[in-house]
Coordinates of C-alpha atoms and ligand atoms in Angstrom, one line a residue:
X19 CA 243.6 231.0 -2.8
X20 CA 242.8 227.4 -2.2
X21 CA 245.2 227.0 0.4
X22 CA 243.2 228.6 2.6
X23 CA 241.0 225.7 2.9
X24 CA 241.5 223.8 5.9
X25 CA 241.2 219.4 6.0
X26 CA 237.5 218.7 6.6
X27 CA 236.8 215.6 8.4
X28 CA 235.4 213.1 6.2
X29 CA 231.0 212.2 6.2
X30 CA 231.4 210.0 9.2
X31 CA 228.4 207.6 8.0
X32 CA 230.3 207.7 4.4
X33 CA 233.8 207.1 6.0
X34 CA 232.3 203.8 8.1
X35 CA 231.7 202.3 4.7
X36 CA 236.1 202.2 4.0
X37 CA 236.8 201.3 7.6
X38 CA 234.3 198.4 7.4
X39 CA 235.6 197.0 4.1
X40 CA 239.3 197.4 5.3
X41 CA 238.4 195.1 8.2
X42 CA 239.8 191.6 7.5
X43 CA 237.8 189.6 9.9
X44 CA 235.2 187.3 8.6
X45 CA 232.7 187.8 11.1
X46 CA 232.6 191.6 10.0
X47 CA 229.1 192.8 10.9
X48 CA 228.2 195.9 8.9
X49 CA 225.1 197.9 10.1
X50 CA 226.1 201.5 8.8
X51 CA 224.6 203.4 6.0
X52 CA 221.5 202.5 5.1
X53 CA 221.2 200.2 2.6
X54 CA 218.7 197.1 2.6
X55 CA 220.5 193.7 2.7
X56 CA 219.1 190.2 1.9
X57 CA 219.4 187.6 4.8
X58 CA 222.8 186.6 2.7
X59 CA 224.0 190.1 3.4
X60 CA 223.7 191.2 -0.1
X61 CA 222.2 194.2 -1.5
X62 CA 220.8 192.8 -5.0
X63 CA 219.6 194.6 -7.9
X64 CA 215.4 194.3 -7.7
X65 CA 214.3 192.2 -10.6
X66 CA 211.5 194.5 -11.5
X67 CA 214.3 197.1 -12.2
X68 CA 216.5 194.5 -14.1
X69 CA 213.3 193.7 -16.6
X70 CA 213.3 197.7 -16.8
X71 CA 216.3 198.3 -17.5
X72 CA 216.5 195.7 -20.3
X73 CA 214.2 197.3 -22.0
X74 CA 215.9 200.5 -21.7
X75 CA 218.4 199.7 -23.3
X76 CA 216.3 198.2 -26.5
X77 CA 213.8 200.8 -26.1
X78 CA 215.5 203.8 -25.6
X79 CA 216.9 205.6 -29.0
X80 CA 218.6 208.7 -27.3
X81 CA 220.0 210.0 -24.8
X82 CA 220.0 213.6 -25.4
X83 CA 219.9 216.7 -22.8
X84 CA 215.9 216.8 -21.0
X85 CA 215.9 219.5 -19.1
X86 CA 216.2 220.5 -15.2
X87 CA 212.9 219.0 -14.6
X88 CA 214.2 215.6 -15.5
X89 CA 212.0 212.7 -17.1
X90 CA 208.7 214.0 -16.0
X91 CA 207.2 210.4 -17.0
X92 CA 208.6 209.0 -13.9
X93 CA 207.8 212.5 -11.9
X94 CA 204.1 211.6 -12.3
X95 CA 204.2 207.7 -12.4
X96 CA 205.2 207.9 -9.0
X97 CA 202.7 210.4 -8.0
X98 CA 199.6 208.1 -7.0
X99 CA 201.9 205.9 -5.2
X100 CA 202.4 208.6 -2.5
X101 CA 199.4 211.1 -2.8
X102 CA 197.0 208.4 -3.4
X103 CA 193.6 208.2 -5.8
X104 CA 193.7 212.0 -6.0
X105 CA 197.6 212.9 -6.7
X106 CA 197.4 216.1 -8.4
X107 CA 194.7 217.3 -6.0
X108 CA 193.5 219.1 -8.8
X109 CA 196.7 220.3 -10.0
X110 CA 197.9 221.7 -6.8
X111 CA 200.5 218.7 -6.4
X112 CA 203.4 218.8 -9.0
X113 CA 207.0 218.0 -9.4
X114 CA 210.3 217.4 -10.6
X115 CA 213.0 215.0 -10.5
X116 CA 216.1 215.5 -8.3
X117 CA 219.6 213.4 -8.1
X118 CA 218.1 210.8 -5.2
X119 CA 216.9 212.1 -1.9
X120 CA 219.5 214.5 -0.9
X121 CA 218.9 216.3 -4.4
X122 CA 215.5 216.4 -3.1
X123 CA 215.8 217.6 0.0
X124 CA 218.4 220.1 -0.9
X125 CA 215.8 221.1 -3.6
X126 CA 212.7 221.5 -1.3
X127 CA 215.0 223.7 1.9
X128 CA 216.3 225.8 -1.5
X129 CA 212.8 226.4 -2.6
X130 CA 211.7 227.0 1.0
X131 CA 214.6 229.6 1.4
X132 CA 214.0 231.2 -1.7
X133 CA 210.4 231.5 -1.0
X134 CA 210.8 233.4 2.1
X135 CA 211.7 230.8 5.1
X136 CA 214.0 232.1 7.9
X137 CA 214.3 229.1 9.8
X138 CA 213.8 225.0 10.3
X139 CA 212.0 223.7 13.0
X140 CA 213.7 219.9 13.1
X141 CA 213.4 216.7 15.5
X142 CA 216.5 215.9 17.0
X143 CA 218.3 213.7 16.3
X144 CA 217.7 213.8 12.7
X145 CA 219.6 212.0 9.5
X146 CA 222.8 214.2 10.4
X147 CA 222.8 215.3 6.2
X148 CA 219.8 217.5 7.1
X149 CA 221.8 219.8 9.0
X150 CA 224.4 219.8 6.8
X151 CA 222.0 221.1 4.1
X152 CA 220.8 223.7 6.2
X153 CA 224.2 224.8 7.0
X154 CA 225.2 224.9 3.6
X155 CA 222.1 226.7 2.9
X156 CA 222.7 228.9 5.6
X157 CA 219.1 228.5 7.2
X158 CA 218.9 228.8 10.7
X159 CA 217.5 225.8 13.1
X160 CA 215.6 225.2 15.6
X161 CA 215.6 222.0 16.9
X162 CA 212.7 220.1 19.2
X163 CA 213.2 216.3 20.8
X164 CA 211.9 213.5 18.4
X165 CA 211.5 210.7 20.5
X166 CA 211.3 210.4 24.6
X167 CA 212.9 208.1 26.4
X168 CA 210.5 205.1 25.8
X169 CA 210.8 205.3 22.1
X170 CA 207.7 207.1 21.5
X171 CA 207.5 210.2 19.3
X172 CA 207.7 213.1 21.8
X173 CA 204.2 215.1 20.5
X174 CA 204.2 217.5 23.5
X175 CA 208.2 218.8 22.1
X176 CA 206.6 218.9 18.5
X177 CA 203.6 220.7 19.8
X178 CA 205.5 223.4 21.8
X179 CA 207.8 223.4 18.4
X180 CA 205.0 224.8 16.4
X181 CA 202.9 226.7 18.7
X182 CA 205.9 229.0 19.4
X183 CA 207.0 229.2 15.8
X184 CA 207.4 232.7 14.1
X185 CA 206.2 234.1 10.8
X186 CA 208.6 232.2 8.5
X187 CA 209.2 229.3 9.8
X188 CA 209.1 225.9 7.8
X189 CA 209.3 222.4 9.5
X190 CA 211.1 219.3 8.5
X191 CA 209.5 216.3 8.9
X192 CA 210.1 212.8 8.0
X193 CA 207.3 211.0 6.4
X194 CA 207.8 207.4 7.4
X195 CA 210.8 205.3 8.5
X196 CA 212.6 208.1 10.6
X197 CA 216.1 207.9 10.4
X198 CA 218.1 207.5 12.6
X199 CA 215.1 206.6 15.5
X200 CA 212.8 204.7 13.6
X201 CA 210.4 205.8 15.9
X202 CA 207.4 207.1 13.6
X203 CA 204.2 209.6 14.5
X204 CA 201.1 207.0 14.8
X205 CA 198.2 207.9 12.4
X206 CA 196.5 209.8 15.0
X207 CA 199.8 211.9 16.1
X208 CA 199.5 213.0 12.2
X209 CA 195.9 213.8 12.5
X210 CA 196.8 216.5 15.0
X211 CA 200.4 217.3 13.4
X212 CA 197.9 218.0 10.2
X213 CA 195.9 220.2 12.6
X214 CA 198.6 222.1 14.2
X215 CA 200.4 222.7 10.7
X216 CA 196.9 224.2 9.5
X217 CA 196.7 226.2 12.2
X218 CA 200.1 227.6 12.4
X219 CA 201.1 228.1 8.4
X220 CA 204.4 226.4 8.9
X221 CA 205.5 225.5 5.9
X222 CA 205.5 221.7 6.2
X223 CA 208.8 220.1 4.3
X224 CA 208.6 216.0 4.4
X225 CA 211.4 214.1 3.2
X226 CA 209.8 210.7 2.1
X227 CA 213.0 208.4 1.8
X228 CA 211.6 205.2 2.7
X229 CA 208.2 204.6 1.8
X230 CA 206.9 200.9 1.6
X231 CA 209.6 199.6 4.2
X232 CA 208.0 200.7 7.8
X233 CA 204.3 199.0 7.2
X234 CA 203.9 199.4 3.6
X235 CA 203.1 201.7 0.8
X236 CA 199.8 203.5 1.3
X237 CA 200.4 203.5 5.6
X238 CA 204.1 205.0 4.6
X239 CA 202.5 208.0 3.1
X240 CA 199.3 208.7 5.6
X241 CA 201.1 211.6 6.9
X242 CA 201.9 213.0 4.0
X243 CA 198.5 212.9 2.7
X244 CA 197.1 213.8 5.7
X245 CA 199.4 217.1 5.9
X246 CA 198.5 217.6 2.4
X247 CA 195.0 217.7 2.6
X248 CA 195.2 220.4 5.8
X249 CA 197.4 222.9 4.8
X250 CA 197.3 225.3 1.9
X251 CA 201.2 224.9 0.8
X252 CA 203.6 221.9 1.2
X253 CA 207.4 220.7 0.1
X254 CA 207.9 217.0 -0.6
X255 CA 211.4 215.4 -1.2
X256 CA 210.9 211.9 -2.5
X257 CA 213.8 209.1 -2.8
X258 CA 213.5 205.6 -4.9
X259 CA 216.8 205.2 -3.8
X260 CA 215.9 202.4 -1.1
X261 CA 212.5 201.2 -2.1
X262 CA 213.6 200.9 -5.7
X263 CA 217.1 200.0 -4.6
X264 CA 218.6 202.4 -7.1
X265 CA 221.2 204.2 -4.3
X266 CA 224.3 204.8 -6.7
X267 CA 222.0 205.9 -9.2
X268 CA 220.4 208.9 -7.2
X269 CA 216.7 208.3 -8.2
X270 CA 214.1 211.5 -6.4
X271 CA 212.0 214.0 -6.8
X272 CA 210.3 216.5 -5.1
X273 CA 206.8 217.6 -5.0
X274 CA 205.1 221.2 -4.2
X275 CA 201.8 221.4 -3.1
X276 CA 200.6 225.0 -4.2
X277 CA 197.8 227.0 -2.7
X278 CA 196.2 227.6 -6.5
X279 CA 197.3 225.3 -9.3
X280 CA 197.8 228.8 -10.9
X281 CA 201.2 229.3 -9.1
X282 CA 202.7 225.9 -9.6
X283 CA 204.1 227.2 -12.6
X284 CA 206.1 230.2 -11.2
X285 CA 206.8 227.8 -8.3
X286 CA 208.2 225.0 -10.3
X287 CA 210.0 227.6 -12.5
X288 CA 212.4 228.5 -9.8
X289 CA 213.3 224.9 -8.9
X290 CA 214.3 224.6 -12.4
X291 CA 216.5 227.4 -12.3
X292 CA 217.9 226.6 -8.7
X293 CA 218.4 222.6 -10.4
X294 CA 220.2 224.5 -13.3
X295 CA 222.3 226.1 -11.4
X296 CA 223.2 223.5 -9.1
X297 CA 223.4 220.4 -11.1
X298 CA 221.6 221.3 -14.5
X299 CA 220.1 218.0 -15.2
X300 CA 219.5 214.9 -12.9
X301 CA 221.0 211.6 -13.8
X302 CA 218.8 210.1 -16.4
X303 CA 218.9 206.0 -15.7
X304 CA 217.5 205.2 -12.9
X305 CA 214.1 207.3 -12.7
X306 CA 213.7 206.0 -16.6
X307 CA 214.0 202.4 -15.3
X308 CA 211.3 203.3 -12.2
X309 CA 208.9 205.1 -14.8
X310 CA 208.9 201.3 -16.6
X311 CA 208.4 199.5 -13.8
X312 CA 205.4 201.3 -12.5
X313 CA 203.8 201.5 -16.4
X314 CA 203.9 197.9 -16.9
X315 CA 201.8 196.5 -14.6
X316 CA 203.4 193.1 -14.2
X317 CA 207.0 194.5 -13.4
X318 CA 205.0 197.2 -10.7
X319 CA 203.6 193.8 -9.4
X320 CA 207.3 192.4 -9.1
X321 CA 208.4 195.2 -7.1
X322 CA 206.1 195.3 -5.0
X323 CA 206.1 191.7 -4.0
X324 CA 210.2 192.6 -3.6
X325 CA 209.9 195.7 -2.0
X326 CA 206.7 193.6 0.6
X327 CA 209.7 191.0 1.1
X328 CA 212.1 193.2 2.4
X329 CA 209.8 194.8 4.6
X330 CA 208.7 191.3 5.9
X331 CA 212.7 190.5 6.6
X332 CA 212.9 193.7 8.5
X333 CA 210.0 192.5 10.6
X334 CA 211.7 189.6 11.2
X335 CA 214.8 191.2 12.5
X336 CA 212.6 193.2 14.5
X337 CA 210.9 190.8 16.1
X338 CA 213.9 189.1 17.3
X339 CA 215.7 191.7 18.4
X340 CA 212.4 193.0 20.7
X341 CA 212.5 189.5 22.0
X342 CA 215.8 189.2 23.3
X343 CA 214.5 191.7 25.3
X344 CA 216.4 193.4 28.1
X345 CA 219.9 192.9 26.8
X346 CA 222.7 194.4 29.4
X347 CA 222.1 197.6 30.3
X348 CA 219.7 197.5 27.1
X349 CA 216.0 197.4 26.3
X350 CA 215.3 195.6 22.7
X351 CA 211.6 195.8 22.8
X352 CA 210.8 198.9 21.7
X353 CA 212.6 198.5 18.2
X354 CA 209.8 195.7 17.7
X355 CA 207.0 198.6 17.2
X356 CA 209.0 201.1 15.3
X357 CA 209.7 200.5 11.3
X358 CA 212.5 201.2 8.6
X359 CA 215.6 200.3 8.2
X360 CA 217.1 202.0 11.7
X361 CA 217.1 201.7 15.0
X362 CA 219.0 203.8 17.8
X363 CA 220.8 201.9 20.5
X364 CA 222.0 204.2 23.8
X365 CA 225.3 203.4 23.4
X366 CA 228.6 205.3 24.4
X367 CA 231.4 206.2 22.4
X368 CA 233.4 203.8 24.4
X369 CA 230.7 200.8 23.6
X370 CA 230.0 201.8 20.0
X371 CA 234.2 201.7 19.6
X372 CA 234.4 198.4 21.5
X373 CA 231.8 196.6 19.3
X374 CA 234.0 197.2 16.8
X375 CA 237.3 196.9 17.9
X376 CA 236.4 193.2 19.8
X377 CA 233.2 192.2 17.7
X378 CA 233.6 193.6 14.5
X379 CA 230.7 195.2 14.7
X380 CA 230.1 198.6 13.1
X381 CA 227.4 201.3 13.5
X382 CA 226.9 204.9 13.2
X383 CA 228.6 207.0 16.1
X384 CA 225.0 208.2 17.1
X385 CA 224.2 204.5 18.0
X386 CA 222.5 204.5 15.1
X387 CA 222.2 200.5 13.9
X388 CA 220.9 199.6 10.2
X389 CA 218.7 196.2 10.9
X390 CA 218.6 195.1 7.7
X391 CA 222.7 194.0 8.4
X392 CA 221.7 191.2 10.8
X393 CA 220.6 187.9 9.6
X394 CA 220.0 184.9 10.7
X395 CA 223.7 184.0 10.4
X396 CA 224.8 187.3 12.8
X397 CA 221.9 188.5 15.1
X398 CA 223.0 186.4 17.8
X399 CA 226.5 187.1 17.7
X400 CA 225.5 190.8 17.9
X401 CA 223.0 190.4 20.5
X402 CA 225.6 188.9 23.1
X403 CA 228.3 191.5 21.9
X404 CA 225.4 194.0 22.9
X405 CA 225.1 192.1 26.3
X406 CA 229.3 192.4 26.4
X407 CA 229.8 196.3 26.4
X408 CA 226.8 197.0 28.0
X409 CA 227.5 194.7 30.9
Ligands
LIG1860 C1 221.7 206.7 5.6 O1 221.2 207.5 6.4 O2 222.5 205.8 5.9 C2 221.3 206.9 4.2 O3 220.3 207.8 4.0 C3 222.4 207.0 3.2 C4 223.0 208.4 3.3 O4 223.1 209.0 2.2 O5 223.3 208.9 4.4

């Protein structure tokens, strides 16, 4: 039987990681997968989750089975971080963990499925694992245009997107940081996303994966709470994965807001069984070490100030990059007002392959650019090899 599977090509974000580390030249430039990088390049452990997970390992005297739902400690630790002074809204906001954001995400479009949704509305372009989860899920999409040409959010594709939705629909939206544009919906475009949702019962599903790195924590989650507080129902997928900087140890969760606290029960029940099924139990480590770190409230201190300092380099990057302005047949500016970690460059296959076959430079095939991979040391160098294929 399993000869009849044919060679599937490789996650082309996953497969830039092995052609950029099989490059031999020095003056590699990696801006790929997503992954925050000091202004040495590296991608260190946070020291508030280094504290943690010392005492882990004196504090913790087993490591026995918890249960699909995961280690609700860190489930609800997390909770006023992204729904604010009210985070249970009186026990209509609950949760459980997931295997990092794509557990998360996977989770909410299950639950969404399994609760009756025929189809996602979804800005395009989008982080290109969305699709792949709906495929796999085998949920119809619709797709609407993020962004316009200016590197605005384009409201009037979004608002034509929901006015013309159908009984069943659900919409995925990212809360902050979008990825791959990094062009976010202002507080105002939320206020009237919040509206619209409200208006139209679709079934809003936000995939929070970067929260604290576009402005910083509480303006990172406006929409969400915003959307939360207009609409009777809502699916949240949550990773620490960046802003804890736990990737390889596949830190999330995701959040349901119910109409009635009643039915978080029932609700919640059938993400358990759809986790146990799927992958049982999440990974244990990393959400214990993030439920220390926010109970101790020196070590949630320490991550903050680390998680405002890598924001702050970000800016940084920004900033320069806006200012170099026009740059061949490029404009830099607008990636000055956006936030995250990505930016998209309109790029061709034939530039994106040149920057790295003559400059070493890699990036996403979309044009897709992580910023946090220039520094000081680089952004030049990549700036005039932007001004070289785009000449
Ligand atoms: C990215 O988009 O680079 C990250 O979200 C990492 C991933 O899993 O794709």
């Amino acid at each position: 039987m399993l000869d009849t599977l044919t060679q599937q090509p490789p996650d082309a974000l996953l497969a830039l990681i092995k052609l950029y580390n099989d490059d031999p030249r020095a003056d590699k430039i990696d801006l790929g997968v997503g992954v925050y990088r000091t202004g040495e390049g590296e991608t260190p452990v946070f020291g508030a989750i280094k504290a943690a997970e010392r005492k882990l390992v004196e504090e913790q005297d087993s490591k026995a089975y918890l249960g699909p739902e995961g280690d609700m400690g860190f489930v609800h630790a997390l909770m006023p971080y992204i729904f604010g002074s009210d985070p249970t809204m009186g026990g209509r906001i609950d949760g459980m963990q997931t295997p990092g954001g794509t557990g998360a995400v996977r989770l909410a479009v299950a639950l969404a499925k399994r609760s009756g949704a025929v189809r996602m509305l979804m800005g395009a372009p989008s982080w290109p694992n969305h699709a792949q989860i709906m495929n796999d899920l085998e949920l119809p999409m619709q797709g609407f245009t993020h962004a316009t040409p200016e590197g605005k959010a384009d409201m009037d594709a979004l608002r034509d997107a929901l006015k013309n939705a159908s009984d069943g629909d659900a919409v995925l939206l990212h809360g902050c940081c979008h990825n791959p544009t990094g062009i976010d919906y202002t507080p105002e475009e939320w206020d009237e996303i919040a509206a619209l949702l409200a208006e139209t019962g679709v079934l809003p599903v936000l995939d929070l994966a970067y929260q604290g790195l576009g402005v910083g924590m509480n303006e990172d989650a406006y929409g969400v709470r915003k959307v939360l507080s207009a609409v009777p129902e809502a699916l949240i997928a949550y990773s620490c994965d960046k802003n804890f900087g736990l990737y390889r140890d596949r830190v999330g969760a995701v959040y349901v807001l119910a109409e009635k606290s009643e039915q978080m029960g029932p609700i919640l029940s059938n993400g358990h069984a759809l986790a146990r099924a799927n992958w049982s139990m999440p990974p244990d480590h990393g959400a214990a070490a993030v439920r220390l770190v926010l109970r101790d409230p020196q070590l949630a201190e320490m991550w903050q100030d680390e998680l405002d300092t890598m924001r702050e380099r970000m800016r940084q990057v920004r900033a320069k990059l806006a200012g170099a302005g026009q740059t061949g047949s490029l404009d830099l500016r607008p990636l000055g007002s956006q936030n995250g970690l990505f930016a998209m460059l309109a790029l061709t296959s034939e530039q994106i392959l040149k920057l790295r076959e003559d400059h070493a430079i890699y990036m996403a095939g979309s044009g897709r650019i992580n910023v946090a991979g220039l520094t000081s040391g680089n952004i030049d160098k990549f700036i005039a090899a932007l001004a070289d294929v785009t000449a």
